[in-house]
Amino acid sequence: MAQRSIRQIVYDTMYLQNTLAGKIFNVFLIACIVLSVMVVLAYSIPSVAAEYWFAVNYLEFFFTVLFTIEYLLRVWCTPSPKSYIFSSFGVIDFLSIAPTWVTILFPLFPSLALLRLFRVLRILRLVKLLQYLNDTYLMVQVLRNSRRRIAVLSLWILVLVVIFGTLMYVIEGHAHGFTSIPISIYWAIVTLTTVGYGDITPQTVLGKIVGAVIMLIGYSMIVVLAGVISQKFTEAKTNVQEKVCSACGGDGHAIDAVYCKHCGNLL
Amino acid sequence: MAQRSIRQIVYDTMYLQNTLAGKIFNVFLIACIVLSVMVVLAYSIPSVAAEYWFAVNYLEFFFTVLFTIEYLLRVWCTPSPKSYIFSSFGVIDFLSIAPTWVTILFPLFPSLALLRLFRVLRILRLVKLLQYLNDTYLMVQVLRNSRRRIAVLSLWILVLVVIFGTLMYVIEGHAHGFTSIPISIYWAIVTLTTVGYGDITPQTVLGKIVGAVIMLIGYSMIVVLAGVISQKFTEAKTNVQEKVCSACGGDGHAIDAVYCKHCGNLL
Amino acid sequence: MAQRSIRQIVYDTMYLQNTLAGKIFNVFLIACIVLSVMVVLAYSIPSVAAEYWFAVNYLEFFFTVLFTIEYLLRVWCTPSPKSYIFSSFGVIDFLSIAPTWVTILFPLFPSLALLRLFRVLRILRLVKLLQYLNDTYLMVQVLRNSRRRIAVLSLWILVLVVIFGTLMYVIEGHAHGFTSIPISIYWAIVTLTTVGYGDITPQTVLGKIVGAVIMLIGYSMIVVLAGVISQKFTEAKTNVQEKVCSACGGDGHAIDAVYCKHCGNLL
Amino acid sequence: MAQRSIRQIVYDTMYLQNTLAGKIFNVFLIACIVLSVMVVLAYSIPSVAAEYWFAVNYLEFFFTVLFTIEYLLRVWCTPSPKSYIFSSFGVIDFLSIAPTWVTILFPLFPSLALLRLFRVLRILRLVKLLQYLNDTYLMVQVLRNSRRRIAVLSLWILVLVVIFGTLMYVIEGHAHGFTSIPISIYWAIVTLTTVGYGDITPQTVLGKIVGAVIMLIGYSMIVVLAGVISQKFTEAKTNVQEKVCSACGGDGHAIDAVYCKHCGNLL
């Protein structure tokens, strides 16, 4: 029943998005982010930058002022400004406005063109805004649960490409574009992942055989491992609420086991 | 027992396909659609268009007359012509005959060549005719159920290619074909999806490292996400009608369990 | 206890492979097939054909005589020679020896070089010999069960590539290599399947955007449909021994249902 | 309570890694392996080898001495030196130090450059060290269980590429880069696995049609077989310990069911 202060209303609108105003604000913000990223992209096209130089700069300035006001409001309305500023999202919010201000305030700053490209990080704000969606959360959680599996998979790929890269360096050599082992490893990655640019290709008979082996390994891994990873997740899911037997201390019980499978004690 | 009117018989034949005549009509229609699309394709080959100009035009005219008669019959026999005409399938049916009539009636219509290509939309009629198959329906339903998941996946891909595209634009620059950020994003999409045309490829050491990272992300995403999406569907399925035992409160019963597997009580 | 005739022994050895002699014969046959295919492949390499002309021809003749003896024995020992000769495997066995005999008996036969390549069909004999493996049988069965699903998938891919191919033909045109709609459809297949040769690539901005859309569709389809197909098979499996209610005639019961889910009658 | 000998402590540290010293030793060893592989890779880059010749050789010598000491300690502390030396890991450990010693002791040894590349096999030691991770073990086990399925899959791919390769050799011929059947098979592998280098591409209309068919087969196999392989594993898992009810004879119970879900009898 207590009347909410303006600060509270602003907080609810900007952070919680459970009011109509919050939802409208959110949609408007997403539109601004998308537009401002498109302005950054357009600016990098030489012909557009030359012809619409003024419009592009004007829009960029407009969005920066908008995002700056938003940033200051966020800092003002949150109960703990510090935790917001140093959170990953606070840093992204800051990085998406800082480059333009540096450009305006210090026009002689070195590597200004490079700095301008930091603006593209604004797109990460989209991820932040959409993280409230359940599906994003679920996917992140599943990926987090399988990070060890992904690490093992990465290790195997690493070992494969290093060994096959070295092999191809020996077989093909400088003359056919395999000028060093790292370049050969790059080629092995391009081939194993089935990208296949074709900028470097095996020329000798033996090289083509080894290349075919890498392709088949890469192709089979998709087919076979997709199934493996899938099965693992299903399992992992089932074992979430794992029980430990109070009598023997054994674990590994299924989610709905009644008796300990190690000692027969009632769980 | 009431004698069916001709209109009713035509309706059953054209829409329901549960009679022998309906099935024959359907097969004949599919054959006509496939043939007429092939005529459109053949017409676009310069040598064929030059040599068989007359035959191709004759066939096109023949199929258009046929489809026009079919369209008029469909409008005539359906109980609600309006809802058919403005349904997505009615519009497709109309679009697949309109271009040829415009070509015949207004031979000086501008951009006639472009218009002629609309005929290829006839192929969408195949989808319409085959939608009665159970499997099509099932697949569409599964895709519809997972549209939010696909949206999240698309967002992630979008964020990935924008950030990696910008990175490559900074690293490689104009000299190596990365002439603007949008072009670099196009390259990132070509690489992440493992298509790998090879029309633009990284030339610098750092560019090749970043390129290898994108390839590995794209490759791993296939392996890992195929499992994730699969698991989600299975879950959604399983949890439809979960039962809880009224005696012991245990859950995790199969969808069709009669007795509680924990305490043996009738569910 | 009845003494087996020689014909019976030969039959058991060649067809059933459940004796030691049968297993040895089978391994020997597989080795011969692999070697004879390698001879055909080697023969097609100009330098090998020039240098080892005599050896290659000698080996080819040797294997043909061997396979001819085997073919005649198979015809002789089987109880029903007709059904063997006209079975798919009998035809393959015949086709793998016929070309060489035609070459020897009618050295002036036209298109002899083409005929010689038919010998490579011998590799299909490997499939025949390995069909006794359980896993081959299982995979074939699963593929057969899902043939309608694969047909639906193929139809969707067909519709996609025809429409996108036509679109790209309009956008890019003759100047950029998209010389006709069939060529554009070929390009769309190369892109959708993530093969990406790079022999034809979009050059215009709009063409690159449409190309990126096709790539993303092709990439997402792998991720999403792998899950869909997988789920379907699991389902299909579960319903194999479907029960029909004797009271109400309803079906669709799970494999272990006790009561009819339609009328509550004990199944 | 018995005091452990130094040899026992060294053994625990190097082999078991269950002490703090063991964990530190393991991390240090992994770092050394990664660094020494990077030195080998860097050495293959002409510019790096020329400029940092001394540093690279010094580091290589340093790591070799380190790994030699480690190897000797492992031989000394293990209870059965013979079984370690001739185990696959003992051989890898030996091969990762031998090349450098040969280079130092016999500087006139032929093909020294080739020998030096054997050092890259050190990366296999990473696999060895990480095999204690549960996930590596699980993945290896799943792959081992499905080795027959992978063999069948490989056979099918082999048959497909041999037949399609021969077909393309006939269709396209020498003029379009398909100079022999093995080269055409190489092209078929590049296409089926969706790598698509684009160094050899079909030029004729018929060749493009056959090429499109191979692409679609390769693409569909990923989608369809990922599901098949996945389902098989799930099945294999589920059927491990199936119970049958002694009262009603019903089966299909979950692995941990206590009461029969059909009749409620204790299993």
JSON list of N, CA and C in Angstrom, two decimals, chain A residues 183-221:
[
{"chain": "A", "resi": 183, "resn": "ILE", "atom": "N", "xyz": [50.43, -23.67, -39.95]},
{"chain": "A", "resi": 183, "resn": "ILE", "atom": "CA", "xyz": [49.58, -23.52, -41.14]},
{"chain": "A", "resi": 183, "resn": "ILE", "atom": "C", "xyz": [48.91, -24.86, -41.46]},
{"chain": "A", "resi": 184, "resn": "SER", "atom": "N", "xyz": [49.65, -25.95, -41.30]},
{"chain": "A", "resi": 184, "resn": "SER", "atom": "CA", "xyz": [49.08, -27.27, -41.57]},
{"chain": "A", "resi": 184, "resn": "SER", "atom": "C", "xyz": [47.98, -27.61, -40.56]},
{"chain": "A", "resi": 185, "resn": "ILE", "atom": "N", "xyz": [48.18, -27.16, -39.31]},
{"chain": "A", "resi": 185, "resn": "ILE", "atom": "CA", "xyz": [47.15, -27.39, -38.29]},
{"chain": "A", "resi": 185, "resn": "ILE", "atom": "C", "xyz": [45.90, -26.59, -38.64]},
{"chain": "A", "resi": 186, "resn": "TYR", "atom": "N", "xyz": [46.11, -25.35, -39.11]},
{"chain": "A", "resi": 186, "resn": "TYR", "atom": "CA", "xyz": [44.98, -24.52, -39.57]},
{"chain": "A", "resi": 186, "resn": "TYR", "atom": "C", "xyz": [44.23, -25.25, -40.67]},
{"chain": "A", "resi": 187, "resn": "TRP", "atom": "N", "xyz": [44.98, -25.83, -41.62]},
{"chain": "A", "resi": 187, "resn": "TRP", "atom": "CA", "xyz": [44.34, -26.58, -42.70]},
{"chain": "A", "resi": 187, "resn": "TRP", "atom": "C", "xyz": [43.56, -27.78, -42.13]},
{"chain": "A", "resi": 188, "resn": "ALA", "atom": "N", "xyz": [44.17, -28.47, -41.14]},
{"chain": "A", "resi": 188, "resn": "ALA", "atom": "CA", "xyz": [43.50, -29.63, -40.54]},
{"chain": "A", "resi": 188, "resn": "ALA", "atom": "C", "xyz": [42.20, -29.21, -39.86]},
{"chain": "A", "resi": 189, "resn": "ILE", "atom": "N", "xyz": [42.18, -28.04, -39.21]},
{"chain": "A", "resi": 189, "resn": "ILE", "atom": "CA", "xyz": [40.95, -27.54, -38.57]},
{"chain": "A", "resi": 189, "resn": "ILE", "atom": "C", "xyz": [39.91, -27.24, -39.64]},
{"chain": "A", "resi": 190, "resn": "VAL", "atom": "N", "xyz": [40.34, -26.54, -40.72]},
{"chain": "A", "resi": 190, "resn": "VAL", "atom": "CA", "xyz": [39.42, -26.21, -41.81]},
{"chain": "A", "resi": 190, "resn": "VAL", "atom": "C", "xyz": [38.80, -27.49, -42.38]},
{"chain": "A", "resi": 191, "resn": "THR", "atom": "N", "xyz": [39.58, -28.56, -42.44]},
{"chain": "A", "resi": 191, "resn": "THR", "atom": "CA", "xyz": [39.11, -29.81, -43.03]},
{"chain": "A", "resi": 191, "resn": "THR", "atom": "C", "xyz": [38.25, -30.61, -42.05]},
{"chain": "A", "resi": 192, "resn": "LEU", "atom": "N", "xyz": [38.73, -30.75, -40.80]},
{"chain": "A", "resi": 192, "resn": "LEU", "atom": "CA", "xyz": [38.01, -31.55, -39.81]},
{"chain": "A", "resi": 192, "resn": "LEU", "atom": "C", "xyz": [36.62, -30.98, -39.52]},
{"chain": "A", "resi": 193, "resn": "THR", "atom": "N", "xyz": [36.53, -29.65, -39.47]},
{"chain": "A", "resi": 193, "resn": "THR", "atom": "CA", "xyz": [35.23, -29.02, -39.17]},
{"chain": "A", "resi": 193, "resn": "THR", "atom": "C", "xyz": [34.35, -28.98, -40.42]},
{"chain": "A", "resi": 194, "resn": "THR", "atom": "N", "xyz": [34.80, -29.56, -41.51]},
{"chain": "A", "resi": 194, "resn": "THR", "atom": "CA", "xyz": [34.08, -29.62, -42.79]},
{"chain": "A", "resi": 194, "resn": "THR", "atom": "C", "xyz": [33.80, -28.23, -43.38]},
{"chain": "A", "resi": 195, "resn": "VAL", "atom": "N", "xyz": [34.60, -27.23, -42.99]},
{"chain": "A", "resi": 195, "resn": "VAL", "atom": "CA", "xyz": [34.45, -25.90, -43.59]},
{"chain": "A", "resi": 195, "resn": "VAL", "atom": "C", "xyz": [35.00, -25.95, -45.03]},
{"chain": "A", "resi": 196, "resn": "GLY", "atom": "N", "xyz": [36.26, -26.37, -45.18]},
{"chain": "A", "resi": 196, "resn": "GLY", "atom": "CA", "xyz": [36.82, -26.60, -46.51]},
{"chain": "A", "resi": 196, "resn": "GLY", "atom": "C", "xyz": [36.89, -25.39, -47.40]},
{"chain": "A", "resi": 197, "resn": "TYR", "atom": "N", "xyz": [37.71, -24.38, -47.03]},
{"chain": "A", "resi": 197, "resn": "TYR", "atom": "CA", "xyz": [37.85, -23.19, -47.87]},
{"chain": "A", "resi": 197, "resn": "TYR", "atom": "C", "xyz": [38.40, -23.54, -49.25]},
{"chain": "A", "resi": 198, "resn": "GLY", "atom": "N", "xyz": [39.41, -24.41, -49.26]},
{"chain": "A", "resi": 198, "resn": "GLY", "atom": "CA", "xyz": [40.06, -24.71, -50.53]},
{"chain": "A", "resi": 198, "resn": "GLY", "atom": "C", "xyz": [41.21, -23.79, -50.84]},
{"chain": "A", "resi": 199, "resn": "ASP", "atom": "N", "xyz": [41.62, -22.93, -49.87]},
{"chain": "A", "resi": 199, "resn": "ASP", "atom": "CA", "xyz": [42.79, -22.07, -50.12]},
{"chain": "A", "resi": 199, "resn": "ASP", "atom": "C", "xyz": [44.08, -22.90, -50.05]},
{"chain": "A", "resi": 200, "resn": "ILE", "atom": "N", "xyz": [44.11, -23.92, -49.21]},
{"chain": "A", "resi": 200, "resn": "ILE", "atom": "CA", "xyz": [45.22, -24.89, -49.18]},
{"chain": "A", "resi": 200, "resn": "ILE", "atom": "C", "xyz": [44.58, -26.26, -49.37]},
{"chain": "A", "resi": 201, "resn": "THR", "atom": "N", "xyz": [45.04, -27.02, -50.34]},
{"chain": "A", "resi": 201, "resn": "THR", "atom": "CA", "xyz": [44.51, -28.37, -50.55]},
{"chain": "A", "resi": 201, "resn": "THR", "atom": "C", "xyz": [45.66, -29.32, -50.80]},
{"chain": "A", "resi": 202, "resn": "PRO", "atom": "N", "xyz": [45.51, -30.60, -50.37]},
{"chain": "A", "resi": 202, "resn": "PRO", "atom": "CA", "xyz": [46.58, -31.56, -50.61]},
{"chain": "A", "resi": 202, "resn": "PRO", "atom": "C", "xyz": [46.77, -31.80, -52.11]},
{"chain": "A", "resi": 203, "resn": "GLN", "atom": "N", "xyz": [48.02, -31.92, -52.55]},
{"chain": "A", "resi": 203, "resn": "GLN", "atom": "CA", "xyz": [48.32, -32.10, -53.97]},
{"chain": "A", "resi": 203, "resn": "GLN", "atom": "C", "xyz": [48.86, -33.50, -54.26]},
{"chain": "A", "resi": 204, "resn": "THR", "atom": "N", "xyz": [49.56, -34.11, -53.28]},
{"chain": "A", "resi": 204, "resn": "THR", "atom": "CA", "xyz": [50.13, -35.42, -53.51]},
{"chain": "A", "resi": 204, "resn": "THR", "atom": "C", "xyz": [49.09, -36.51, -53.24]},
{"chain": "A", "resi": 205, "resn": "VAL", "atom": "N", "xyz": [49.37, -37.71, -53.74]},
{"chain": "A", "resi": 205, "resn": "VAL", "atom": "CA", "xyz": [48.45, -38.84, -53.54]},
{"chain": "A", "resi": 205, "resn": "VAL", "atom": "C", "xyz": [48.31, -39.15, -52.06]},
{"chain": "A", "resi": 206, "resn": "LEU", "atom": "N", "xyz": [49.46, -39.26, -51.35]},
{"chain": "A", "resi": 206, "resn": "LEU", "atom": "CA", "xyz": [49.43, -39.58, -49.92]},
{"chain": "A", "resi": 206, "resn": "LEU", "atom": "C", "xyz": [48.69, -38.49, -49.15]},
{"chain": "A", "resi": 207, "resn": "GLY", "atom": "N", "xyz": [48.94, -37.24, -49.52]},
{"chain": "A", "resi": 207, "resn": "GLY", "atom": "CA", "xyz": [48.27, -36.12, -48.85]},
{"chain": "A", "resi": 207, "resn": "GLY", "atom": "C", "xyz": [46.76, -36.19, -49.01]},
{"chain": "A", "resi": 208, "resn": "LYS", "atom": "N", "xyz": [46.31, -36.59, -50.21]},
{"chain": "A", "resi": 208, "resn": "LYS", "atom": "CA", "xyz": [44.87, -36.69, -50.44]},
{"chain": "A", "resi": 208, "resn": "LYS", "atom": "C", "xyz": [44.26, -37.82, -49.61]},
{"chain": "A", "resi": 209, "resn": "ILE", "atom": "N", "xyz": [45.00, -38.91, -49.46]},
{"chain": "A", "resi": 209, "resn": "ILE", "atom": "CA", "xyz": [44.51, -40.02, -48.64]},
{"chain": "A", "resi": 209, "resn": "ILE", "atom": "C", "xyz": [44.38, -39.57, -47.19]},
{"chain": "A", "resi": 210, "resn": "VAL", "atom": "N", "xyz": [45.44, -38.92, -46.65]},
{"chain": "A", "resi": 210, "resn": "VAL", "atom": "CA", "xyz": [45.38, -38.44, -45.27]},
{"chain": "A", "resi": 210, "resn": "VAL", "atom": "C", "xyz": [44.26, -37.42, -45.13]},
{"chain": "A", "resi": 211, "resn": "GLY", "atom": "N", "xyz": [44.12, -36.53, -46.11]},
{"chain": "A", "resi": 211, "resn": "GLY", "atom": "CA", "xyz": [43.05, -35.54, -46.09]},
{"chain": "A", "resi": 211, "resn": "GLY", "atom": "C", "xyz": [41.68, -36.20, -46.03]},
{"chain": "A", "resi": 212, "resn": "ALA", "atom": "N", "xyz": [41.50, -37.24, -46.85]},
{"chain": "A", "resi": 212, "resn": "ALA", "atom": "CA", "xyz": [40.22, -37.97, -46.86]},
{"chain": "A", "resi": 212, "resn": "ALA", "atom": "C", "xyz": [39.94, -38.58, -45.49]},
{"chain": "A", "resi": 213, "resn": "VAL", "atom": "N", "xyz": [41.01, -39.09, -44.83]},
{"chain": "A", "resi": 213, "resn": "VAL", "atom": "CA", "xyz": [40.84, -39.67, -43.49]},
{"chain": "A", "resi": 213, "resn": "VAL", "atom": "C", "xyz": [40.35, -38.60, -42.50]},
{"chain": "A", "resi": 214, "resn": "ILE", "atom": "N", "xyz": [40.97, -37.41, -42.55]},
{"chain": "A", "resi": 214, "resn": "ILE", "atom": "CA", "xyz": [40.55, -36.33, -41.64]},
{"chain": "A", "resi": 214, "resn": "ILE", "atom": "C", "xyz": [39.09, -35.97, -41.90]},
{"chain": "A", "resi": 215, "resn": "MET", "atom": "N", "xyz": [38.72, -35.84, -43.18]},
{"chain": "A", "resi": 215, "resn": "MET", "atom": "CA", "xyz": [37.34, -35.49, -43.52]},
{"chain": "A", "resi": 215, "resn": "MET", "atom": "C", "xyz": [36.37, -36.51, -42.94]},
{"chain": "A", "resi": 216, "resn": "LEU", "atom": "N", "xyz": [36.70, -37.80, -43.13]},
{"chain": "A", "resi": 216, "resn": "LEU", "atom": "CA", "xyz": [35.80, -38.86, -42.66]},
{"chain": "A", "resi": 216, "resn": "LEU", "atom": "C", "xyz": [35.72, -38.86, -41.14]},
{"chain": "A", "resi": 217, "resn": "ILE", "atom": "N", "xyz": [36.85, -38.57, -40.46]},
{"chain": "A", "resi": 217, "resn": "ILE", "atom": "CA", "xyz": [36.81, -38.47, -39.00]},
{"chain": "A", "resi": 217, "resn": "ILE", "atom": "C", "xyz": [35.90, -37.32, -38.59]},
{"chain": "A", "resi": 218, "resn": "GLY", "atom": "N", "xyz": [36.08, -36.16, -39.22]},
{"chain": "A", "resi": 218, "resn": "GLY", "atom": "CA", "xyz": [35.27, -35.00, -38.88]},
{"chain": "A", "resi": 218, "resn": "GLY", "atom": "C", "xyz": [33.79, -35.25, -39.11]},
{"chain": "A", "resi": 219, "resn": "TYR", "atom": "N", "xyz": [33.49, -35.89, -40.23]},
{"chain": "A", "resi": 219, "resn": "TYR", "atom": "CA", "xyz": [32.10, -36.18, -40.59]},
{"chain": "A", "resi": 219, "resn": "TYR", "atom": "C", "xyz": [31.48, -37.19, -39.61]},
{"chain": "A", "resi": 220, "resn": "SER", "atom": "N", "xyz": [32.23, -38.26, -39.33]},
{"chain": "A", "resi": 220, "resn": "SER", "atom": "CA", "xyz": [31.71, -39.29, -38.42]},
{"chain": "A", "resi": 220, "resn": "SER", "atom": "C", "xyz": [31.52, -38.74, -37.02]},
{"chain": "A", "resi": 221, "resn": "MET", "atom": "N", "xyz": [32.42, -37.85, -36.60]},
{"chain": "A", "resi": 221, "resn": "MET", "atom": "CA", "xyz": [32.32, -37.29, -35.25]},
{"chain": "A", "resi": 221, "resn": "MET", "atom": "C", "xyz": [30.99, -36.57, -35.06]}
]
